[in-house]
C-alpha atoms as one frame of an Amber mdcrd trajectory, in Angstrom:
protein
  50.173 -54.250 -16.453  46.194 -53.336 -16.342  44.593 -54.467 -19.134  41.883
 -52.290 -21.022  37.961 -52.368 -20.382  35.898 -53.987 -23.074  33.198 -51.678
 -24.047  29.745 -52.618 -22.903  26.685 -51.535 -25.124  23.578 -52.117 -22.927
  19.719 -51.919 -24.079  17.269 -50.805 -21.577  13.896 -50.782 -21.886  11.772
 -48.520 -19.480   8.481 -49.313 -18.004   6.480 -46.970 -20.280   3.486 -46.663
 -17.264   3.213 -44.792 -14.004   3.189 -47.883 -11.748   6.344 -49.122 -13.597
   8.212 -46.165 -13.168   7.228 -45.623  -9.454   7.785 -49.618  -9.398  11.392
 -49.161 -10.917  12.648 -46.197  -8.745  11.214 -48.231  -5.912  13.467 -51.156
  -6.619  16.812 -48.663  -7.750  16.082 -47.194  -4.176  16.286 -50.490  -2.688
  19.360 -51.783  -4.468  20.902 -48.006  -3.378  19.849 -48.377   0.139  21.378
 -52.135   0.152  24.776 -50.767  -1.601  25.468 -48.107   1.092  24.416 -50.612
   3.944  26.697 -53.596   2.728  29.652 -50.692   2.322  29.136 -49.716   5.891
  28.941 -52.663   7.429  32.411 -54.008   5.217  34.562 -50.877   7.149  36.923
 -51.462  10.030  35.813 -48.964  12.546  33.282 -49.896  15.785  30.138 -50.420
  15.452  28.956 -47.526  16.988  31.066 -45.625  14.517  29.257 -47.369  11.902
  25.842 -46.923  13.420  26.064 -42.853  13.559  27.676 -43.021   9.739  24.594
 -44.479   8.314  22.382 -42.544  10.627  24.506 -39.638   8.417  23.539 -41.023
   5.074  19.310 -41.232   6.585  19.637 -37.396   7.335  21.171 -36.367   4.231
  19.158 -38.760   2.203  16.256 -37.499   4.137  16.821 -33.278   3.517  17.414
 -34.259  -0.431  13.943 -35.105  -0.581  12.480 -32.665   1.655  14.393 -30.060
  -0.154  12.980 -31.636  -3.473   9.638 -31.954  -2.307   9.396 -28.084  -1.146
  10.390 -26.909  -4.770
């Protein structure tokens, strides 16, 4: 039988500057980029396999922000 989740209440406190912000999404970005690398590298398929699926996720990640920048 699964037990229930215990709420979690968290407190965050943004960087209330420029260079923290940029300095924040810098280091979410990183922890991201990390995430999705680890996940890849953890699934049974060849490594070629694995090479053109993250080559997948650097396109796609890629066009977001192209398409973000051009609007």
């Amino acid at each position: 039988m699964a037990r229930k989740r215990a709420e979690i209440h968290v407190i965050v406190h943004y960087p209330g500057t420029e260079a923290g912000k940029k300095e924040l999404a810098k280091r979410v970005a990183g922890i991201h980029a990390e995430t999705v690398s680890l996940h890849i590298k953890k699934l049974n398929c060849p490594s070629a396999q694995k090479e053109y699926l993250l080559d997948a996720v650097i396109e796609t990640v890629s066009n977001r922000k192209t398409g973000e920048q051009a609007d």
